[in-house]
Amino acid sequence: MRILFVDMDYFYAACEEVRHPELKGKPLLVSSPGGKSRGVVESCNYEARRLGIKSAMPVMDALKIKPDIQCVQADHDYYDEQSGRIMAFLKTFTTRMEVISVDEAALDIGSMGHDDESMLANKIKDGIFNEVGLPCTIGISKGKILAKMVCDSAKPNGIKILEDDEIRGFLWSRSVEDIPGVGRKTAERLGKRGIRTIGDLSRVNPVVLRDAVGSFSKELHDLASGIDNSVIIEHCETLSIGRERTLENPTSDIDRASDTLKALVGEVMDDLDKHQFLLKTITAKVKYTDFSDRIHSKSLSHPTDSRDVLLREATSLLKDLMSSKKARKIGVRVSSFTGKSKQKKLF
Ligand SMILES: [Mg+2]
């Protein structure tokens, strides 16, 4: 398997630089709501990073470092729109692709007959720039986790290809914290046992490792040995998940359709769980007894995987649709997915 991993560079801040070119070239941060008093840094450009400003830092602290830093409040609708354009472009290169987050994707390029990986990476990088004017970094290796690590090592604005016989050399000198999913706490637990580099990790007794990090140990040990069995979870084929069903008795009363609705929501959520997605957009659909149909959508302010939220929102959307005519068929569809960030799991 060959995986090409794309990660947009300083995505939100770069999006702001594109639509406000006057912000370019000077330190810039994108803040969460709350701005200068209560906000945190969601993204910042490299001019700001060079000063020591980082994501997740309170904006107040960034202002102490650079009092006149340019500060823009995050506009996620705009970033989602740019992300959609990038993902649609990437999808033209493979039938197997995983959208990992708003600015990251993994493409299975092994079976696509792309013989020159370097040429392909350049083509994708240039294509994204032409499409949205944004820089990205690309890493290629035999698995998703390795490709992400290779990508991280080539940031910003880079391309790096790791051949199978280079994997150990690449991995072993790196810190355990370079492994996606290994945070500061896990690194501390490993450090106490003398495990600091990925090379240390590859040589450690599995029992010691299990004692330090529990069930995470197998994945870590495998990776340190160059084994990367991470799989691509395709969701480009799954841009939405939906179910619809004919009602036993046509009705314009939402309460009388509630059992059917609950079943639909349950099935949609089971599917969503399988893919480890969070949903943001909910669409309800009604087919009436006169064979006309209508749909009604809503986007939530935050992604969710809650059955209760989906049931509540779908019920209210359907209620609006069923006010006049009798429904003979109802449907629920969810879309605008983001991946769940899993703890203790590499992806
Ligand atoms: Mg990024």
GROMACS .gro file of C-alpha atoms and ligand atoms in nm:
model
  348
    1MET     CA    1   0.000   0.000   0.000
    2ARG     CA    2   0.116   0.355  -0.069
    3ILE     CA    3  -0.050   0.642   0.114
    4LEU     CA    4  -0.023   1.005   0.017
    5PHE     CA    5  -0.099   1.229   0.313
    6VAL     CA    6  -0.193   1.592   0.253
    7ASP     CA    7  -0.193   1.846   0.536
    8MET     CA    8  -0.271   2.211   0.468
    9ASP     CA    9  -0.017   2.449   0.622
   10TYR     CA   10  -0.148   2.678   0.902
   11PHE     CA   11  -0.490   2.629   0.740
   12TYR     CA   12  -0.722   2.886   0.902
   13ALA     CA   13  -0.461   3.161   0.906
   14ALA     CA   14  -0.366   3.081   0.545
   15CYS     CA   15  -0.734   3.105   0.444
   16GLU     CA   16  -0.746   3.453   0.601
   17GLU     CA   17  -0.430   3.554   0.416
   18VAL     CA   18  -0.590   3.454   0.089
   19ARG     CA   19  -0.904   3.661   0.134
   20HIS     CA   20  -0.722   3.950   0.306
   21PRO     CA   21  -0.386   3.971   0.126
   22GLU     CA   22  -0.299   4.279   0.332
   23LEU     CA   23  -0.259   4.049   0.637
   24LYS     CA   24   0.019   3.853   0.466
   25GLY     CA   25   0.383   3.882   0.566
   26LYS     CA   26   0.320   3.994   0.924
   27PRO     CA   27   0.237   3.781   1.232
   28LEU     CA   28  -0.130   3.674   1.220
   29LEU     CA   29  -0.345   3.465   1.448
   30VAL     CA   30  -0.698   3.329   1.414
   31SER     CA   31  -0.880   3.330   1.745
   32SER     CA   32  -1.178   3.141   1.881
   33PRO     CA   33  -1.483   3.348   1.986
   34GLY     CA   34  -1.390   3.565   2.280
   35GLY     CA   35  -1.120   3.743   2.085
   36LYS     CA   36  -0.848   3.928   2.268
   37SER     CA   37  -0.987   3.882   2.619
   38ARG     CA   38  -1.105   3.519   2.634
   39GLY     CA   39  -1.016   3.361   2.299
   40VAL     CA   40  -0.754   3.099   2.226
   41VAL     CA   41  -0.531   3.077   1.921
   42GLU     CA   42  -0.688   2.836   1.672
   43SER     CA   43  -0.425   2.886   1.404
   44CYS     CA   44  -0.138   3.123   1.331
   45ASN     CA   45   0.097   3.188   1.043
   46TYR     CA   46   0.468   3.110   1.042
   47GLU     CA   47   0.562   3.472   1.114
   48ALA     CA   48   0.373   3.431   1.445
   49ARG     CA   49   0.513   3.082   1.510
   50ARG     CA   50   0.867   3.212   1.482
   51LEU     CA   51   0.787   3.439   1.780
   52GLY     CA   52   0.673   3.138   1.986
   53ILE     CA   53   0.300   3.175   1.933
   54LYS     CA   54   0.119   2.841   1.905
   55SER     CA   55  -0.226   2.690   1.857
   56ALA     CA   56  -0.428   2.649   2.179
   57MET     CA   57  -0.244   2.935   2.350
   58PRO     CA   58  -0.470   3.202   2.510
   59VAL     CA   59  -0.481   3.506   2.282
   60MET     CA   60  -0.385   3.716   2.587
   61ASP     CA   61  -0.053   3.531   2.608
   62ALA     CA   62   0.009   3.581   2.236
   63LEU     CA   63  -0.052   3.953   2.286
   64LYS     CA   64   0.213   3.960   2.559
   65ILE     CA   65   0.461   3.825   2.304
   66LYS     CA   66   0.347   4.053   2.022
   67PRO     CA   67   0.110   4.330   2.136
   68ASP     CA   68   0.033   4.449   1.782
   69ILE     CA   69  -0.022   4.102   1.632
   70GLN     CA   70  -0.298   4.088   1.371
   71CYS     CA   71  -0.593   3.901   1.523
   72VAL     CA   72  -0.889   3.768   1.322
   73GLN     CA   73  -1.186   3.578   1.465
   74ALA     CA   74  -1.234   3.229   1.318
   75ASP     CA   75  -1.490   3.195   1.039
   76HIS     CA   76  -1.546   2.819   1.020
   77ASP     CA   77  -1.809   2.839   0.748
   78TYR     CA   78  -1.549   2.991   0.519
   79TYR     CA   79  -1.281   2.735   0.613
   80ASP     CA   80  -1.531   2.450   0.560
   81GLU     CA   81  -1.607   2.584   0.215
   82GLN     CA   82  -1.237   2.597   0.120
   83SER     CA   83  -1.192   2.250   0.268
   84GLY     CA   84  -1.476   2.117   0.054
   85ARG     CA   85  -1.308   2.249  -0.260
   86ILE     CA   86  -0.974   2.092  -0.161
   87MET     CA   87  -1.130   1.753  -0.080
   88ALA     CA   88  -1.331   1.749  -0.403
   89PHE     CA   89  -1.010   1.816  -0.597
   90LEU     CA   90  -0.817   1.543  -0.411
   91LYS     CA   91  -1.093   1.295  -0.480
   92THR     CA   92  -1.020   1.319  -0.852
   93PHE     CA   93  -0.688   1.135  -0.790
   94THR     CA   94  -0.814   0.821  -0.620
   95THR     CA   95  -1.123   0.622  -0.541
   96ARG     CA   96  -0.995   0.549  -0.192
   97MET     CA   97  -0.951   0.852   0.026
   98GLU     CA   98  -1.008   0.943   0.391
   99VAL     CA   99  -1.089   1.296   0.496
  100ILE     CA  100  -0.920   1.305   0.833
  101SER     CA  101  -1.004   1.658   0.935
  102VAL     CA  102  -1.095   1.986   0.774
  103ASP     CA  103  -0.737   2.025   0.647
  104GLU     CA  104  -0.598   1.671   0.627
  105ALA     CA  105  -0.663   1.379   0.395
  106ALA     CA  106  -0.504   1.042   0.324
  107LEU     CA  107  -0.519   0.903  -0.031
  108ASP     CA  108  -0.452   0.543  -0.120
  109ILE     CA  109  -0.243   0.583  -0.434
  110GLY     CA  110  -0.106   0.228  -0.444
  111SER     CA  111  -0.361   0.077  -0.676
  112MET     CA  112  -0.409   0.374  -0.906
  113GLY     CA  113  -0.121   0.316  -1.141
  114HIS     CA  114   0.057   0.640  -1.049
  115ASP     CA  115   0.411   0.525  -1.119
  116ASP     CA  116   0.595   0.845  -1.036
  117GLU     CA  117   0.506   0.948  -0.681
  118SER     CA  118   0.710   1.264  -0.689
  119MET     CA  119   0.533   1.385  -1.002
  120LEU     CA  120   0.195   1.301  -0.850
  121ALA     CA  121   0.276   1.487  -0.527
  122ASN     CA  122   0.381   1.796  -0.721
  123LYS     CA  123   0.071   1.780  -0.934
  124ILE     CA  124  -0.153   1.763  -0.627
  125LYS     CA  125   0.033   2.039  -0.446
  126ASP     CA  126   0.020   2.272  -0.747
  127GLY     CA  127  -0.341   2.179  -0.812
  128ILE     CA  128  -0.448   2.271  -0.459
  129PHE     CA  129  -0.267   2.601  -0.491
  130ASN     CA  130  -0.442   2.675  -0.819
  131GLU     CA  131  -0.777   2.576  -0.672
  132VAL     CA  132  -0.772   2.772  -0.345
  133GLY     CA  133  -0.439   2.960  -0.331
  134LEU     CA  134  -0.327   2.772  -0.019
  135PRO     CA  135   0.002   2.597   0.062
  136CYS     CA  136   0.016   2.237   0.182
  137THR     CA  137   0.264   1.965   0.268
  138ILE     CA  138   0.258   1.611   0.133
  139GLY     CA  139   0.409   1.296   0.281
  140ILE     CA  140   0.410   0.955   0.113
  141SER     CA  141   0.482   0.620   0.277
  142LYS     CA  142   0.340   0.270   0.308
  143GLY     CA  143   0.074   0.344   0.573
  144LYS     CA  144  -0.144   0.625   0.696
  145ILE     CA  145   0.039   0.690   1.022
  146LEU     CA  146   0.381   0.679   0.861
  147ALA     CA  147   0.267   0.905   0.579
  148LYS     CA  148   0.136   1.156   0.832
  149MET     CA  149   0.466   1.151   1.021
  150VAL     CA  150   0.659   1.197   0.698
  151CYS     CA  151   0.429   1.487   0.612
  152ASP     CA  152   0.482   1.646   0.956
  153SER     CA  153   0.857   1.621   0.907
  154ALA     CA  154   0.839   1.807   0.575
  155LYS     CA  155   0.634   2.107   0.695
  156PRO     CA  156   0.578   2.372   0.577
  157ASN     CA  157   0.526   2.372   0.203
  158GLY     CA  158   0.715   2.047   0.148
  159ILE     CA  159   0.699   1.711  -0.024
  160LYS     CA  160   0.869   1.404   0.120
  161ILE     CA  161   0.858   1.046   0.001
  162LEU     CA  162   0.972   0.764   0.228
  163GLU     CA  163   1.069   0.433   0.069
  164ASP     CA  164   1.023   0.113   0.269
  165ASP     CA  165   1.396   0.063   0.327
  166GLU     CA  166   1.421   0.414   0.476
  167ILE     CA  167   1.148   0.367   0.737
  168ARG     CA  168   1.362   0.254   1.029
  169GLY     CA  169   1.622   0.523   0.969
  170PHE     CA  170   1.345   0.781   0.957
  171LEU     CA  171   1.166   0.658   1.268
  172TRP     CA  172   1.428   0.553   1.516
  173SER     CA  173   1.598   0.885   1.580
  174ARG     CA  174   1.269   1.067   1.630
  175SER     CA  175   1.105   1.143   1.963
  176VAL     CA  176   0.808   0.929   2.070
  177GLU     CA  177   0.608   1.252   2.069
  178ASP     CA  178   0.637   1.265   1.692
  179ILE     CA  179   0.393   0.972   1.678
  180PRO     CA  180   0.037   1.094   1.615
  181GLY     CA  181  -0.171   1.019   1.924
  182VAL     CA  182   0.124   1.033   2.165
  183GLY     CA  183   0.070   1.343   2.375
  184ARG     CA  184   0.277   1.491   2.652
  185LYS     CA  185   0.135   1.261   2.921
  186THR     CA  186   0.206   0.941   2.730
  187ALA     CA  187   0.553   1.072   2.646
  188GLU     CA  188   0.615   1.136   3.018
  189ARG     CA  189   0.504   0.785   3.114
  190LEU     CA  190   0.738   0.643   2.850
  191GLY     CA  191   1.021   0.879   2.948
  192LYS     CA  192   1.009   0.753   3.308
  193ARG     CA  193   1.093   0.410   3.173
  194GLY     CA  194   1.380   0.543   2.965
  195ILE     CA  195   1.186   0.537   2.637
  196ARG     CA  196   1.245   0.866   2.459
  197THR     CA  197   1.302   0.789   2.094
  198ILE     CA  198   1.106   0.561   1.863
  199GLY     CA  199   1.423   0.350   1.847
  200ASP     CA  200   1.395   0.300   2.227
  201LEU     CA  201   1.034   0.203   2.171
  202SER     CA  202   1.128  -0.065   1.919
  203ARG     CA  203   1.371  -0.231   2.162
  204VAL     CA  204   1.162  -0.221   2.478
  205ASN     CA  205   1.017  -0.533   2.638
  206PRO     CA  206   0.645  -0.550   2.547
  207VAL     CA  207   0.554  -0.614   2.912
  208VAL     CA  208   0.720  -0.289   3.021
  209LEU     CA  209   0.543  -0.108   2.740
  210ARG     CA  210   0.203  -0.251   2.833
  211ASP     CA  211   0.262  -0.144   3.190
  212ALA     CA  212   0.329   0.212   3.070
  213VAL     CA  213   0.056   0.267   2.812
  214GLY     CA  214  -0.188  -0.025   2.835
  215SER     CA  215  -0.360  -0.141   2.519
  216PHE     CA  216  -0.193   0.131   2.316
  217SER     CA  217   0.132  -0.065   2.348
  218LYS     CA  218   0.079  -0.299   2.054
  219GLU     CA  219   0.013  -0.020   1.807
  220LEU     CA  220   0.314   0.173   1.934
  221HIS     CA  221   0.546  -0.125   1.921
  222ASP     CA  222   0.430  -0.222   1.573
  223LEU     CA  223   0.480   0.127   1.443
  224ALA     CA  224   0.827   0.151   1.597
  225SER     CA  225   0.911  -0.168   1.408
  226GLY     CA  226   0.792  -0.011   1.084
  227ILE     CA  227   0.458  -0.194   1.078
  228ASP     CA  228   0.173   0.036   0.984
  229ASN     CA  229  -0.158  -0.143   0.933
  230SER     CA  230  -0.373   0.167   0.961
  231VAL     CA  231  -0.659   0.155   0.716
  232ILE     CA  232  -0.815   0.418   0.500
  233ILE     CA  233  -1.169   0.489   0.608
  234GLU     CA  234  -1.332   0.605   0.289
  235HIS     CA  235  -1.579   0.871   0.324
  236CYS     CA  236  -1.566   1.036  -0.002
  237GLU     CA  237  -1.799   0.761  -0.112
  238THR     CA  238  -1.992   0.844   0.202
  239LEU     CA  239  -2.044   1.215   0.181
  240SER     CA  240  -2.378   1.162   0.347
  241ILE     CA  241  -2.556   0.885   0.534
  242GLY     CA  242  -2.931   0.857   0.506
  243ARG     CA  243  -3.233   0.632   0.545
  244GLU     CA  244  -3.592   0.664   0.438
  245ARG     CA  245  -3.900   0.456   0.503
  246THR     CA  246  -4.262   0.439   0.400
  247LEU     CA  247  -4.506   0.495   0.684
  248GLU     CA  248  -4.764   0.227   0.755
  249ASN     CA  249  -5.035   0.490   0.778
  250PRO     CA  250  -4.984   0.824   0.602
  251THR     CA  251  -5.007   1.107   0.854
  252SER     CA  252  -4.944   1.476   0.908
  253ASP     CA  253  -4.887   1.422   1.281
  254ILE     CA  254  -4.517   1.388   1.366
  255ASP     CA  255  -4.597   1.197   1.686
  256ARG     CA  256  -4.760   0.921   1.486
  257ALA     CA  257  -4.443   0.883   1.282
  258SER     CA  258  -4.215   0.887   1.584
  259ASP     CA  259  -4.142   0.512   1.595
  260THR     CA  260  -4.037   0.515   1.231
  261LEU     CA  261  -3.829   0.826   1.287
  262LYS     CA  262  -3.654   0.672   1.588
  263ALA     CA  263  -3.568   0.365   1.384
  264LEU     CA  264  -3.426   0.578   1.101
  265VAL     CA  265  -3.217   0.784   1.342
  266GLY     CA  266  -3.090   0.465   1.506
  267GLU     CA  267  -2.976   0.320   1.174
  268VAL     CA  268  -2.811   0.642   1.064
  269MET     CA  269  -2.624   0.668   1.394
  270ASP     CA  270  -2.508   0.305   1.374
  271ASP     CA  271  -2.358   0.382   1.036
  272LEU     CA  272  -2.201   0.700   1.164
  273ASP     CA  273  -2.043   0.511   1.455
  274LYS     CA  274  -1.895   0.256   1.216
  275HIS     CA  275  -1.718   0.533   1.029
  276GLN     CA  276  -1.621   0.718   1.348
  277PHE     CA  277  -1.774   1.039   1.216
  278LEU     CA  278  -1.922   1.345   1.372
  279LEU     CA  279  -2.207   1.506   1.180
  280LYS     CA  280  -2.289   1.870   1.134
  281THR     CA  281  -2.575   1.888   0.885
  282ILE     CA  282  -2.913   1.720   0.923
  283THR     CA  283  -3.165   1.692   0.641
  284ALA     CA  284  -3.520   1.569   0.669
  285LYS     CA  285  -3.726   1.462   0.370
  286VAL     CA  286  -4.094   1.395   0.327
  287LYS     CA  287  -4.279   1.236   0.040
  288TYR     CA  288  -4.647   1.323   0.050
  289THR     CA  289  -4.949   1.121  -0.050
  290ASP     CA  290  -4.978   1.332  -0.365
  291PHE     CA  291  -4.624   1.212  -0.457
  292SER     CA  292  -4.466   1.556  -0.424
  293ASP     CA  293  -4.172   1.586  -0.184
  294ARG     CA  294  -3.989   1.845   0.023
  295ILE     CA  295  -3.663   1.860   0.212
  296HIS     CA  296  -3.548   2.077   0.498
  297SER     CA  297  -3.190   2.106   0.634
  298LYS     CA  298  -3.013   2.247   0.933
  299SER     CA  299  -2.645   2.285   1.020
  300LEU     CA  300  -2.548   2.257   1.385
  301SER     CA  301  -2.303   2.501   1.537
  302HIS     CA  302  -2.084   2.212   1.657
  303PRO     CA  303  -2.030   1.863   1.513
  304THR     CA  304  -2.197   1.591   1.716
  305ASP     CA  305  -2.238   1.215   1.745
  306SER     CA  306  -2.531   1.233   1.983
  307ARG     CA  307  -2.840   1.026   1.902
  308ASP     CA  308  -3.053   1.254   2.118
  309VAL     CA  309  -2.944   1.564   1.930
  310LEU     CA  310  -3.009   1.400   1.594
  311LEU     CA  311  -3.352   1.276   1.702
  312ARG     CA  312  -3.449   1.614   1.843
  313GLU     CA  313  -3.334   1.809   1.537
  314ALA     CA  314  -3.478   1.563   1.285
  315THR     CA  315  -3.812   1.568   1.469
  316SER     CA  316  -3.827   1.945   1.456
  317LEU     CA  317  -3.734   1.956   1.086
  318LEU     CA  318  -3.997   1.696   1.002
  319LYS     CA  319  -4.260   1.873   1.210
  320ASP     CA  320  -4.214   2.181   0.990
  321LEU     CA  321  -4.248   1.972   0.675
  322MET     CA  322  -4.557   1.783   0.787
  323SER     CA  323  -4.774   2.077   0.882
  324SER     CA  324  -5.009   2.065   0.585
  325LYS     CA  325  -5.010   1.754   0.370
  326LYS     CA  326  -5.001   1.391   0.477
  327ALA     CA  327  -4.665   1.218   0.458
  328ARG     CA  328  -4.639   0.869   0.314
  329LYS     CA  329  -4.261   0.840   0.338
  330ILE     CA  330  -4.004   1.010   0.563
  331GLY     CA  331  -3.627   1.025   0.550
  332VAL     CA  332  -3.331   1.146   0.755
  333ARG     CA  333  -2.989   1.224   0.612
  334VAL     CA  334  -2.674   1.352   0.784
  335SER     CA  335  -2.368   1.507   0.622
  336SER     CA  336  -2.074   1.752   0.667
  337PHE     CA  337  -1.868   1.496   0.851
  338THR     CA  338  -1.553   1.535   1.050
  339GLY     CA  339  -1.351   1.247   1.192
  340LYS     CA  340  -1.359   1.180   1.565
  341SER     CA  341  -1.028   1.245   1.728
  342LYS     CA  342  -0.968   0.932   1.923
  343GLN     CA  343  -0.760   0.920   2.234
  344LYS     CA  344  -0.512   0.640   2.278
  345LYS     CA  345  -0.549   0.546   1.918
  346LEU     CA  346  -0.327   0.654   1.636
  347PHE     CA  347  -0.613   0.722   1.398
  348MG      MG  348  -0.270   2.151   0.890
   0.00000   0.00000   0.00000
